[in-house]
JSON list of C-alpha atoms in Angstrom, two decimals:
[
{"chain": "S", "resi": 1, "resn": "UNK", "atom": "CA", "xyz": [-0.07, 8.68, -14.51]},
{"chain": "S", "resi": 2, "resn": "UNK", "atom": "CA", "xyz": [-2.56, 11.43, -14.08]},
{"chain": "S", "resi": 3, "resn": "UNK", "atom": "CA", "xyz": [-1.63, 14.89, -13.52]},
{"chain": "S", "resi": 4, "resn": "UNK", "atom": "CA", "xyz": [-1.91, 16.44, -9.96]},
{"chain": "S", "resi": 5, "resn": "UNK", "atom": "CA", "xyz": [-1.26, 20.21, -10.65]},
{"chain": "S", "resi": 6, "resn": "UNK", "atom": "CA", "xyz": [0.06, 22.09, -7.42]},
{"chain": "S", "resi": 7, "resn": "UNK", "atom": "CA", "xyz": [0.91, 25.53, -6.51]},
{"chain": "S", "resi": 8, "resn": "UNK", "atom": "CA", "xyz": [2.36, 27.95, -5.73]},
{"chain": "S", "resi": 9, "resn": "UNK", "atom": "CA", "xyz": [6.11, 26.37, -5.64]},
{"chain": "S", "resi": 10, "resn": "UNK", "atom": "CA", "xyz": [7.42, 28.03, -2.74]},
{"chain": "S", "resi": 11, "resn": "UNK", "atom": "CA", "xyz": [5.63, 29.95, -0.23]},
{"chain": "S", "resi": 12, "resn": "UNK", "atom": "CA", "xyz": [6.79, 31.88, 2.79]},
{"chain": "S", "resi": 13, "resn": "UNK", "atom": "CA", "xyz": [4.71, 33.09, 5.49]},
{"chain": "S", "resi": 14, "resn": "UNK", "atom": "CA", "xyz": [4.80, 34.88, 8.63]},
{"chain": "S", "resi": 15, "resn": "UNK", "atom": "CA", "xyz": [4.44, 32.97, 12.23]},
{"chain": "S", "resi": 16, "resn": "UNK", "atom": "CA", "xyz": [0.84, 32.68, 13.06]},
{"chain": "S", "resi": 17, "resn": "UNK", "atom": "CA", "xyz": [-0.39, 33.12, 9.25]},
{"chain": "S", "resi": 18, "resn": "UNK", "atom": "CA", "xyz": [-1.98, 31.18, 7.32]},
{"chain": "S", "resi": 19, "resn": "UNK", "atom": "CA", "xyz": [-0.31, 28.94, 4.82]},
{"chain": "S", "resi": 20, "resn": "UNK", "atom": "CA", "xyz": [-2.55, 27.63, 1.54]},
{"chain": "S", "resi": 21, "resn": "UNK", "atom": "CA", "xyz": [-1.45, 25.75, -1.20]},
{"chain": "S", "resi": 22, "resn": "UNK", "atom": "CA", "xyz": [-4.05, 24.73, -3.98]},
{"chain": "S", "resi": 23, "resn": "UNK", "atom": "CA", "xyz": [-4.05, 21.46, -6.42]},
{"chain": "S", "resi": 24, "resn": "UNK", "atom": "CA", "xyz": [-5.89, 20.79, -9.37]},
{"chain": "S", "resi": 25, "resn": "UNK", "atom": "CA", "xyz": [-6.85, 17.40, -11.01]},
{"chain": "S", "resi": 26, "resn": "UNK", "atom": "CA", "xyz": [-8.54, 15.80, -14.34]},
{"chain": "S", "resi": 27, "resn": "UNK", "atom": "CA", "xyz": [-9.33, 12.65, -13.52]},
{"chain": "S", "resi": 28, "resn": "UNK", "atom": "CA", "xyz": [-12.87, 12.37, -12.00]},
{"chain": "S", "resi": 29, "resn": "UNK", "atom": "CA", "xyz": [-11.76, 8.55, -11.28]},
{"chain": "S", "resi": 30, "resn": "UNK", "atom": "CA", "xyz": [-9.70, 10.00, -8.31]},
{"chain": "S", "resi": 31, "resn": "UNK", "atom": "CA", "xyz": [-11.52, 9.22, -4.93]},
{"chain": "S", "resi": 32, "resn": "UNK", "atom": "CA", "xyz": [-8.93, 10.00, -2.34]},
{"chain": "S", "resi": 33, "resn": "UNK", "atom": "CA", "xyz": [-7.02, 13.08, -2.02]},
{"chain": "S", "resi": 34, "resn": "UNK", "atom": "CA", "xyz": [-4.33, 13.44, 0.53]},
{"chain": "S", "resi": 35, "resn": "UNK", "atom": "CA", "xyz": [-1.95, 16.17, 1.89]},
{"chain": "S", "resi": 36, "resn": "UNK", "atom": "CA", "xyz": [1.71, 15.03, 2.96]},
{"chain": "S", "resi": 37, "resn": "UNK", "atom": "CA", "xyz": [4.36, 16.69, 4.42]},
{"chain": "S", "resi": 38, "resn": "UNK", "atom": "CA", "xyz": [7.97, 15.90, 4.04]},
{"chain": "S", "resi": 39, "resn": "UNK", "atom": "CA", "xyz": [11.02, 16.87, 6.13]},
{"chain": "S", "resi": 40, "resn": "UNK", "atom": "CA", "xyz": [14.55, 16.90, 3.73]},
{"chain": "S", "resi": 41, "resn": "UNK", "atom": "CA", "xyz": [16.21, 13.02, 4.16]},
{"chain": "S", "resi": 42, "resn": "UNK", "atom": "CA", "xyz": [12.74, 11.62, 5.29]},
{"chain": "S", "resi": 43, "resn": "UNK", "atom": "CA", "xyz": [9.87, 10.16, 3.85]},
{"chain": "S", "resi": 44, "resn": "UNK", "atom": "CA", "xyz": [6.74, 11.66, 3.61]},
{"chain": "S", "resi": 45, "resn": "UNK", "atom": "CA", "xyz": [3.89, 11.63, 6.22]},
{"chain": "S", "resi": 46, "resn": "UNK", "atom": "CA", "xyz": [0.11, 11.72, 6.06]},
{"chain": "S", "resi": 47, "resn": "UNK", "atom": "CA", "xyz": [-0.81, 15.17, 7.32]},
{"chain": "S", "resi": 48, "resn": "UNK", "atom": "CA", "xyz": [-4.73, 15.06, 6.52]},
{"chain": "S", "resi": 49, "resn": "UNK", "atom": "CA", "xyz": [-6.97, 13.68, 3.59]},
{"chain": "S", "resi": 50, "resn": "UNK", "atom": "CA", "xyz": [-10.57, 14.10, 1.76]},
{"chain": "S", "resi": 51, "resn": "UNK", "atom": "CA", "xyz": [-12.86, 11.88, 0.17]},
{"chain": "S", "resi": 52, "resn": "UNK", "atom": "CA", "xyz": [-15.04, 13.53, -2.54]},
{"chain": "S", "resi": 53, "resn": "UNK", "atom": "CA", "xyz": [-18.37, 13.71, -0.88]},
{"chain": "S", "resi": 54, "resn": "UNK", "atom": "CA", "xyz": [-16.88, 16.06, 1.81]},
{"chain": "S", "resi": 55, "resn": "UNK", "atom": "CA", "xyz": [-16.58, 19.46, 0.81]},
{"chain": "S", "resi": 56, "resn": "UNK", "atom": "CA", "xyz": [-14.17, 20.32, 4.00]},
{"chain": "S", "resi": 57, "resn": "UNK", "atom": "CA", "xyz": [-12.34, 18.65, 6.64]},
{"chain": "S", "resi": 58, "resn": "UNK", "atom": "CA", "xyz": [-10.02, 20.18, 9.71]},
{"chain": "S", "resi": 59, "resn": "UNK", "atom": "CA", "xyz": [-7.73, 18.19, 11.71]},
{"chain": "S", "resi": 60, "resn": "UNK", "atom": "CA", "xyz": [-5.87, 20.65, 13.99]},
{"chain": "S", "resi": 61, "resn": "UNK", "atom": "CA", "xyz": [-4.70, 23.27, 12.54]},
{"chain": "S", "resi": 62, "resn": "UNK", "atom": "CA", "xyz": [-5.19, 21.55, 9.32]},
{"chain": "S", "resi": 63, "resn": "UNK", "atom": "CA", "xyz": [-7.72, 22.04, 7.35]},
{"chain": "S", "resi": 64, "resn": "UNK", "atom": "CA", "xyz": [-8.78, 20.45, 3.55]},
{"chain": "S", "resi": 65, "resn": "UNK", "atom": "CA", "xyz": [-11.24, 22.26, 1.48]},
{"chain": "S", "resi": 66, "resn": "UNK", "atom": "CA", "xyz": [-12.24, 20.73, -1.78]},
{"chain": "S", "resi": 67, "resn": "UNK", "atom": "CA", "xyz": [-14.10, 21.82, -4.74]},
{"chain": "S", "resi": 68, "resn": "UNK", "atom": "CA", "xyz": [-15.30, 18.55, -6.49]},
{"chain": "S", "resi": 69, "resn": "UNK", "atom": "CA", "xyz": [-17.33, 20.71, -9.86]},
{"chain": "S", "resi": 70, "resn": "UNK", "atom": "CA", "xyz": [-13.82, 22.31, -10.16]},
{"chain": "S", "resi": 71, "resn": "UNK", "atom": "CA", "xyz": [-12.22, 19.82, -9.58]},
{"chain": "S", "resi": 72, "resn": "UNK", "atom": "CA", "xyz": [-9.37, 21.50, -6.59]},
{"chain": "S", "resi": 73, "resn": "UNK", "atom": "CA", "xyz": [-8.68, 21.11, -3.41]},
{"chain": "S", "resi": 74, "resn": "UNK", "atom": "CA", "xyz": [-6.77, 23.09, -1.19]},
{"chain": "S", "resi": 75, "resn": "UNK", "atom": "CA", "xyz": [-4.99, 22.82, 1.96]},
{"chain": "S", "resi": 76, "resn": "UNK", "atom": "CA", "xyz": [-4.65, 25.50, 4.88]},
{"chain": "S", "resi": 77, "resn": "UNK", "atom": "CA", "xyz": [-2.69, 25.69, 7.85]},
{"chain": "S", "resi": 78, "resn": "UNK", "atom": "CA", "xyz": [-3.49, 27.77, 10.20]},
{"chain": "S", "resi": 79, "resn": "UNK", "atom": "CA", "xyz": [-1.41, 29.77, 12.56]},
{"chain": "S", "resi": 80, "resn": "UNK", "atom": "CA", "xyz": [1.79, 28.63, 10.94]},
{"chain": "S", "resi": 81, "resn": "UNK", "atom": "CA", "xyz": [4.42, 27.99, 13.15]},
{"chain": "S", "resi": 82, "resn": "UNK", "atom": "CA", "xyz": [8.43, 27.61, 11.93]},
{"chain": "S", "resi": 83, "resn": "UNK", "atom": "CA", "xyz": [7.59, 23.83, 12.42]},
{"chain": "S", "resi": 84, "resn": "UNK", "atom": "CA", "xyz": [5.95, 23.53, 9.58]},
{"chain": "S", "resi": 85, "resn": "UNK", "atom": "CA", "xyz": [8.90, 24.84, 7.44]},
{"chain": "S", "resi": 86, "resn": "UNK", "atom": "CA", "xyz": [8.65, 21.66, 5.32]},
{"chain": "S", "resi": 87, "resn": "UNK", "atom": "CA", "xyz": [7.74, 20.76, 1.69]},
{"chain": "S", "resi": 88, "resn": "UNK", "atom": "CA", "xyz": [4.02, 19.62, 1.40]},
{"chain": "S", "resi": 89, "resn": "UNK", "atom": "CA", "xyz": [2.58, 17.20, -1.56]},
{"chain": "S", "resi": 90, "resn": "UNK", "atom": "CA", "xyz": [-1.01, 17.17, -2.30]},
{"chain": "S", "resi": 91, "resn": "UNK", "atom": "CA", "xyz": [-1.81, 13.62, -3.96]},
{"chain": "S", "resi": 92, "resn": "UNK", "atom": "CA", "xyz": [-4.77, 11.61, -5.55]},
{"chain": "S", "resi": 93, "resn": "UNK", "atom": "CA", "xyz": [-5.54, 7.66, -6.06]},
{"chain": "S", "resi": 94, "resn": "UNK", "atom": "CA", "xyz": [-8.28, 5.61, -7.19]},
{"chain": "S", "resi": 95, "resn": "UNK", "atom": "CA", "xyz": [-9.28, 2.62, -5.28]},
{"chain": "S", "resi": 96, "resn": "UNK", "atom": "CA", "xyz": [-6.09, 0.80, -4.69]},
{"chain": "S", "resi": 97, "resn": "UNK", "atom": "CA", "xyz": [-3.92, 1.94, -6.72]},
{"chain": "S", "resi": 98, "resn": "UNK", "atom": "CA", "xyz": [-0.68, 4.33, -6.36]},
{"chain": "S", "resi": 99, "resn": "UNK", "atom": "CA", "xyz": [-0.88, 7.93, -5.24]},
{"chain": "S", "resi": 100, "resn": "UNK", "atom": "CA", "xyz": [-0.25, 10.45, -7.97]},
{"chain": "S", "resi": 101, "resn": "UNK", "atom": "CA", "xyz": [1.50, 13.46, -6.71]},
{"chain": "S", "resi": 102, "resn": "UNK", "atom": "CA", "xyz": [1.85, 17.09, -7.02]},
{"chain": "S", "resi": 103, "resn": "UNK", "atom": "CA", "xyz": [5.06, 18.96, -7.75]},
{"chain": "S", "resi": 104, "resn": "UNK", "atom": "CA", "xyz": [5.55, 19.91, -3.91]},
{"chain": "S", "resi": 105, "resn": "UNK", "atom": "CA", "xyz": [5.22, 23.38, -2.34]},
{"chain": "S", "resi": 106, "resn": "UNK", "atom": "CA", "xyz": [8.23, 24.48, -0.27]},
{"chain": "S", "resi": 107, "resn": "UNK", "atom": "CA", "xyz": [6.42, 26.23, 3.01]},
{"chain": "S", "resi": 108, "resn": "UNK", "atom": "CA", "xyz": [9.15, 28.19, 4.85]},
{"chain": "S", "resi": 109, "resn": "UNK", "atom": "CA", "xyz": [7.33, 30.46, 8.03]},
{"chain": "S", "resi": 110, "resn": "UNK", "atom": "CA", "xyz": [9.33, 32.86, 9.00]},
{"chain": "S", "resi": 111, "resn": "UNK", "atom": "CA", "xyz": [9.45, 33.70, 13.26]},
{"chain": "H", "resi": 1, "resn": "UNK", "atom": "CA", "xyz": [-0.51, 1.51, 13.66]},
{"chain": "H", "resi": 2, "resn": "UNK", "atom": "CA", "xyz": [0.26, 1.13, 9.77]},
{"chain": "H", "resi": 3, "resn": "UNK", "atom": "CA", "xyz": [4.02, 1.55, 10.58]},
{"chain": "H", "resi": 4, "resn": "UNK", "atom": "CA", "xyz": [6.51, 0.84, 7.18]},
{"chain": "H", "resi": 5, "resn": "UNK", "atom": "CA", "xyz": [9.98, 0.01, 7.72]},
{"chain": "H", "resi": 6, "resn": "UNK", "atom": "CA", "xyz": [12.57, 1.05, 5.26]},
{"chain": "H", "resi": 7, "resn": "UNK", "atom": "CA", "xyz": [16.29, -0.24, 5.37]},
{"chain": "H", "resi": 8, "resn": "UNK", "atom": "CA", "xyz": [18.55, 1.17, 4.68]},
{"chain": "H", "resi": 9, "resn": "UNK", "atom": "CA", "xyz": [19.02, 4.49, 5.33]},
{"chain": "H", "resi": 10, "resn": "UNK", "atom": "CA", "xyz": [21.30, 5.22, 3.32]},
{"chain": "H", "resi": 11, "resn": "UNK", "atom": "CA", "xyz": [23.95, 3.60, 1.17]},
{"chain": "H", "resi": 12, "resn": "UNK", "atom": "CA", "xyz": [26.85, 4.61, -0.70]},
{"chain": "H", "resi": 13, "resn": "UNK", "atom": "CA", "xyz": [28.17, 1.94, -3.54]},
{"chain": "H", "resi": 14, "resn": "UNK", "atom": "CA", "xyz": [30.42, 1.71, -6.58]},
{"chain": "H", "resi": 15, "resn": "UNK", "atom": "CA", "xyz": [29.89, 1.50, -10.06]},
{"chain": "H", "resi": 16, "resn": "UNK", "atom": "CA", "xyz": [28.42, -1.42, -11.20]},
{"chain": "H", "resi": 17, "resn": "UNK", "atom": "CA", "xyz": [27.38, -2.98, -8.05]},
{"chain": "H", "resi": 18, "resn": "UNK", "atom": "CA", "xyz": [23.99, -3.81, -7.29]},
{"chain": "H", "resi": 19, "resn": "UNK", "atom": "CA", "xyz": [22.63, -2.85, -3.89]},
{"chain": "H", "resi": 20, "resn": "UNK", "atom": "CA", "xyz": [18.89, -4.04, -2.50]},
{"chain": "H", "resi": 21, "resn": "UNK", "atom": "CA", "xyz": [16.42, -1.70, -0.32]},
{"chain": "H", "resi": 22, "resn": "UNK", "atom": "CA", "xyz": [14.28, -3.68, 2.19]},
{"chain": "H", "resi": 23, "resn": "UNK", "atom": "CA", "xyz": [10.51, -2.30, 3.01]},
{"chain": "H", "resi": 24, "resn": "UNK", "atom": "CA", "xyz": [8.74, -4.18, 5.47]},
{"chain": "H", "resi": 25, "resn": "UNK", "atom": "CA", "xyz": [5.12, -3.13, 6.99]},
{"chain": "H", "resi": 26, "resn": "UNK", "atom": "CA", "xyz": [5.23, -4.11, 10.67]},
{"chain": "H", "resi": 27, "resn": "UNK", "atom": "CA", "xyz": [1.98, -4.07, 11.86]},
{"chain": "H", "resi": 28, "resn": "UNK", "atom": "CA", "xyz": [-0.24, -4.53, 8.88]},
{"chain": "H", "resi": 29, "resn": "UNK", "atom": "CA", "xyz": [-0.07, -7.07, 5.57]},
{"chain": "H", "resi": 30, "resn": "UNK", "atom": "CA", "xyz": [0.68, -5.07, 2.37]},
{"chain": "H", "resi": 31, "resn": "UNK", "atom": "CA", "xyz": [-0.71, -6.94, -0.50]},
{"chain": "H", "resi": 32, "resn": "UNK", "atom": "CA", "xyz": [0.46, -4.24, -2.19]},
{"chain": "H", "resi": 33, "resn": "UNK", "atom": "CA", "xyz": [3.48, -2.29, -2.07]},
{"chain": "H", "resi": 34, "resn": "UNK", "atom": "CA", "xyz": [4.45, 0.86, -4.03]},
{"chain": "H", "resi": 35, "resn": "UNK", "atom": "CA", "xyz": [8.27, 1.92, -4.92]},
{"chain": "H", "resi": 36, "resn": "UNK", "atom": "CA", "xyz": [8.72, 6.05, -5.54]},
{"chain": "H", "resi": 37, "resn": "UNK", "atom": "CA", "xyz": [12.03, 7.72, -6.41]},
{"chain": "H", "resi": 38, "resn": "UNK", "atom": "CA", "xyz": [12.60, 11.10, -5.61]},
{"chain": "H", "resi": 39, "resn": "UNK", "atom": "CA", "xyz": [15.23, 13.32, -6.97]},
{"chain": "H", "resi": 40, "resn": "UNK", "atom": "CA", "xyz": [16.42, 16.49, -5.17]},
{"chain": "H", "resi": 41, "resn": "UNK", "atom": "CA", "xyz": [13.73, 19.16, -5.05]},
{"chain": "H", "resi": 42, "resn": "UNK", "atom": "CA", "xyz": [11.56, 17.43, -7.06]},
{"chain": "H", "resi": 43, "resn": "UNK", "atom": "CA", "xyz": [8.20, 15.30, -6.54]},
{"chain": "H", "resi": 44, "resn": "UNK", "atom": "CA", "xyz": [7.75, 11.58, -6.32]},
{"chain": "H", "resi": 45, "resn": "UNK", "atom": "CA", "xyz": [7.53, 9.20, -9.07]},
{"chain": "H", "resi": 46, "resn": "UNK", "atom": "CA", "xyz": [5.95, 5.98, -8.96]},
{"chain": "H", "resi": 47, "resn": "UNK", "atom": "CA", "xyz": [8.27, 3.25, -10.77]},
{"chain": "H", "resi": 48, "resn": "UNK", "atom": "CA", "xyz": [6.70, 0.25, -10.11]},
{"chain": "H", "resi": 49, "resn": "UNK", "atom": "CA", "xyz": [3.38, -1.37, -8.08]},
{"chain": "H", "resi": 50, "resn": "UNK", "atom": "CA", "xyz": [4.90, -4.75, -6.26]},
{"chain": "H", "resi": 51, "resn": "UNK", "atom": "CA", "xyz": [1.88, -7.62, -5.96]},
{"chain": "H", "resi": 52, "resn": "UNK", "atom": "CA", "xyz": [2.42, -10.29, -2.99]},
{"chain": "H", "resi": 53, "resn": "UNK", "atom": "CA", "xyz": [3.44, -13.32, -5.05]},
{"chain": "H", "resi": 54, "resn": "UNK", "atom": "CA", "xyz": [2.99, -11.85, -8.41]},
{"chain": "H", "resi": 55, "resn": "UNK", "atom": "CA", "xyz": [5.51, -9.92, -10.54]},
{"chain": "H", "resi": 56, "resn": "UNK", "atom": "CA", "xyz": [5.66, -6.06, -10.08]},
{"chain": "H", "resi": 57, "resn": "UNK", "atom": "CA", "xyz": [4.07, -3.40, -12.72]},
{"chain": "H", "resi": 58, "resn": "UNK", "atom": "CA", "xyz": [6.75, -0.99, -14.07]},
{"chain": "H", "resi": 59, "resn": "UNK", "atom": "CA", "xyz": [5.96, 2.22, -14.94]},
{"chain": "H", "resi": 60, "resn": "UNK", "atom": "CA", "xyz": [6.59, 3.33, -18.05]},
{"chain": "H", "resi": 61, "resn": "UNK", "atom": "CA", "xyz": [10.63, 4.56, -18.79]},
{"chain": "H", "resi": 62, "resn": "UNK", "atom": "CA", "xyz": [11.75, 2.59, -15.69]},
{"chain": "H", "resi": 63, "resn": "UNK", "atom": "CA", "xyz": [13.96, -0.42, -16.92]},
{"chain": "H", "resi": 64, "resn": "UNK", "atom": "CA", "xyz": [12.24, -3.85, -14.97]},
{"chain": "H", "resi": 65, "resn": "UNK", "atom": "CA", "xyz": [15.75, -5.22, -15.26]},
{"chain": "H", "resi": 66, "resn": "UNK", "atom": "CA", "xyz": [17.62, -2.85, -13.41]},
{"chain": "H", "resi": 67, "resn": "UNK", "atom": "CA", "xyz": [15.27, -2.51, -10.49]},
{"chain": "H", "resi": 68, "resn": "UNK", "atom": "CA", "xyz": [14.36, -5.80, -9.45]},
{"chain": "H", "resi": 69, "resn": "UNK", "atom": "CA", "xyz": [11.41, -6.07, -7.40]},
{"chain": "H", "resi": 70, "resn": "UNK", "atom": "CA", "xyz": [10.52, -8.87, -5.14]},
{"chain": "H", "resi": 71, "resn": "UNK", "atom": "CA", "xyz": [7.25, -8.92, -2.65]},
{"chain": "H", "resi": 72, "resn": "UNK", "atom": "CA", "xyz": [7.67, -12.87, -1.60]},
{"chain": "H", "resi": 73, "resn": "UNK", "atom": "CA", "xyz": [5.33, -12.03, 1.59]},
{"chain": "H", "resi": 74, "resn": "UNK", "atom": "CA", "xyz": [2.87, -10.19, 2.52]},
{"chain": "H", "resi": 75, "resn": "UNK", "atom": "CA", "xyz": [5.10, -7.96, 5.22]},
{"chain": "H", "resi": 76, "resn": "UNK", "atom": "CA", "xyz": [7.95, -8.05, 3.19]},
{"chain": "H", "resi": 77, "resn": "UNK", "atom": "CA", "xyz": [9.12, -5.88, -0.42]},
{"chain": "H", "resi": 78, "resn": "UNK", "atom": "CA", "xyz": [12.66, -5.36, -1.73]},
{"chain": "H", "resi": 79, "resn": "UNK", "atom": "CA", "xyz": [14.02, -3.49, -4.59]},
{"chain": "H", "resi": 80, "resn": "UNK", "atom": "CA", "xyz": [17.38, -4.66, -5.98]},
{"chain": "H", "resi": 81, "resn": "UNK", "atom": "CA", "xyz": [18.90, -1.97, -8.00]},
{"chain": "H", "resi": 82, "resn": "UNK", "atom": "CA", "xyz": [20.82, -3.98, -10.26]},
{"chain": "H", "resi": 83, "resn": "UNK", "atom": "CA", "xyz": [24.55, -2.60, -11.91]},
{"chain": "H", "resi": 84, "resn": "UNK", "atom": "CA", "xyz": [24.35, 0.95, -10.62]},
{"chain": "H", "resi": 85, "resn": "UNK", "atom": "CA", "xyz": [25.91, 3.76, -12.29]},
{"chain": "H", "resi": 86, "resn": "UNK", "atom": "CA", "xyz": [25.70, 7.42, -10.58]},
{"chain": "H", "resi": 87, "resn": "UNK", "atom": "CA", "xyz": [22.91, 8.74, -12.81]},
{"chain": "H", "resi": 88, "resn": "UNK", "atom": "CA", "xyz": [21.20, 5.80, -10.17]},
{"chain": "H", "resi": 89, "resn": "UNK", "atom": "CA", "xyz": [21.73, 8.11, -7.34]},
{"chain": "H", "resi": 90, "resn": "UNK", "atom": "CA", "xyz": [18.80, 9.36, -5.51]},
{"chain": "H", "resi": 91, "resn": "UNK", "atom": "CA", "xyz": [16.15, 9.00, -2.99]},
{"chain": "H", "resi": 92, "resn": "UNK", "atom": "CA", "xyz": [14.29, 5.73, -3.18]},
{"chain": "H", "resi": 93, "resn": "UNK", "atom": "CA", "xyz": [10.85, 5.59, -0.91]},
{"chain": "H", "resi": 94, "resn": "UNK", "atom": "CA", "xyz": [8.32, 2.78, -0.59]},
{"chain": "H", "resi": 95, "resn": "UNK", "atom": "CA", "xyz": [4.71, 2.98, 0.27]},
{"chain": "H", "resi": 96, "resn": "UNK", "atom": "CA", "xyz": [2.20, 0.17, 1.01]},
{"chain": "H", "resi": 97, "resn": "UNK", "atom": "CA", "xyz": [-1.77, 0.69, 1.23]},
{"chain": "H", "resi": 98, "resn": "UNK", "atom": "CA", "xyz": [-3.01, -0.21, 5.53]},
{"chain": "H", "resi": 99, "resn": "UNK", "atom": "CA", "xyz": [-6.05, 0.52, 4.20]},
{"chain": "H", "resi": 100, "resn": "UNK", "atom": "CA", "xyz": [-9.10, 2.43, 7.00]},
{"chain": "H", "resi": 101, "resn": "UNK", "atom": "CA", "xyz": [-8.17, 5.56, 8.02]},
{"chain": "H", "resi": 102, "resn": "UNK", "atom": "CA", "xyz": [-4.34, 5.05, 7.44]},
{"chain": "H", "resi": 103, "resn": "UNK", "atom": "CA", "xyz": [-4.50, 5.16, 3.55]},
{"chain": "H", "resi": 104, "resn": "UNK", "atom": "CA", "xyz": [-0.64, 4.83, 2.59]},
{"chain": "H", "resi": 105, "resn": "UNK", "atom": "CA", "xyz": [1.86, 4.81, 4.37]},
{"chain": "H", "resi": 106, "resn": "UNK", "atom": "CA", "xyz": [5.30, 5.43, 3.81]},
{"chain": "H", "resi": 107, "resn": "UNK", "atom": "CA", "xyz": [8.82, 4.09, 4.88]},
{"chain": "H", "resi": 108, "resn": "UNK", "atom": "CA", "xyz": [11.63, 6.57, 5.67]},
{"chain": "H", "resi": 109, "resn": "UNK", "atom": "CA", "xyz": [13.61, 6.69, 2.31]},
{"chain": "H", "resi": 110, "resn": "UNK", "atom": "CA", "xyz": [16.97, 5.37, 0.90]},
{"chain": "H", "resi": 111, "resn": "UNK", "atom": "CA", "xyz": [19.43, 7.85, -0.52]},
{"chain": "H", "resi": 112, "resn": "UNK", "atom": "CA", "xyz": [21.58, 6.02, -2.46]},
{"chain": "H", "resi": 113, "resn": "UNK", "atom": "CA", "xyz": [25.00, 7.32, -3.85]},
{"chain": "H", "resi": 114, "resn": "UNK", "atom": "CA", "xyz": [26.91, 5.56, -6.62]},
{"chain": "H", "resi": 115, "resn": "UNK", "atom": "CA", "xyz": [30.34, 6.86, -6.87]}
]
């Protein structure tokens, strides 16, 4: 599989700051870059995604921003609430086949 | 919509039994089904792409004959882990493809426990 590159590993941030976690890929195949968000015990859940001819996309408090010439994509959630205390996975695919997925980013927001 | 069904939850066996994981999409055909494992605080990794009616693609490292995958319909996907042992344990997630806006979705996870 192709390497998804994530970071940072763990993050903690205030209530009502802003959480972002970048990824970084090779593969210029990729056409479909997700964000997921996993509770501990459960599987994970589609949180927002990108296409590459969109350079930014919010949902919510949710936002993607993605760099296609560097190849990254980030995501950032805004006004981060002790909710979101979860581990998110940035992934990529190309056409139908399997998600590739980064090493996870433990978000814990602190009240 | 695009709703995946994972049973079971979780399961606890002995040594050198086999035990099978259901995945079933409920309101959407999967062609194409996609089996993860998951160790504690790690990532997912893919082990094997399951075809409708076809024989699954392994990834490489994960041993075809110990995790037997069958996708007889297009709703339903099971993985048959085959003579467990405890290095087996861990969390075992499916995914299938709804397509549109749903992209993949996932079922809930097994955790499986050999003892």
């Amino acid at each position: 599989q192709q390497q998804v590159k994530q970071s940072p590993q763990s993050l903690i941030v205030q209530k009502g700051g802003i959480s972002i976690i970048n990824c970084a890929y090779e593969n210029t195949a990729f056409d479909y870059f997700p964000w997921y968000q996993q509770f501990p015990g459960k599987g994970p859940a589609l949180l927002i995604a990108i296409r590459p001819d969109v350079s930014e996309k919010k949902e919510g408090r949710f936002t993607i921003s993605f760099n296609k010439s560097a190849k990254q994509f980030s995501l950032h959630i805004m006004d981060s609430q002790p909710g979101d205390s979860a581990t998110y996975f940035c992934a990529a695919s190309t056409g139908r086949r399997a998600l590739t997925f980064g090493s996870g980013t433990r978000l814990q927001v602190q009240p | 919509g695009a709703v995946v069904s994972q049973h079971p939850s979780w399961v606890i066996c002995k040594s050198g039994t086999s035990v099978k994981i259901e995945c079933r999409s409920l309101d959407f055909q999967a062609t194409t089904m996609f089996w993860y494992r998951q160790f504690p605080k790690q990532s997912l990794m893919l082990m094997a792409t399951s075809n409708e009616g076809s024989k699954a693609t392994y990834e490489q490292g994960v041993e075809k004959d110990k995790f037997l995958i069958n996708h007889a319909s297009l709703t339903l996907s099971t993985l048959t882990v085959t003579s467990a042992h405890p290095e087996d344990s861990s969390f075992y997630i499916c995914s299938a493809r709804a397509g549109g806006a749903w992209g993949y979705t996932f079922g809930s996870g097994t955790r499986l426990t050999v003892v």
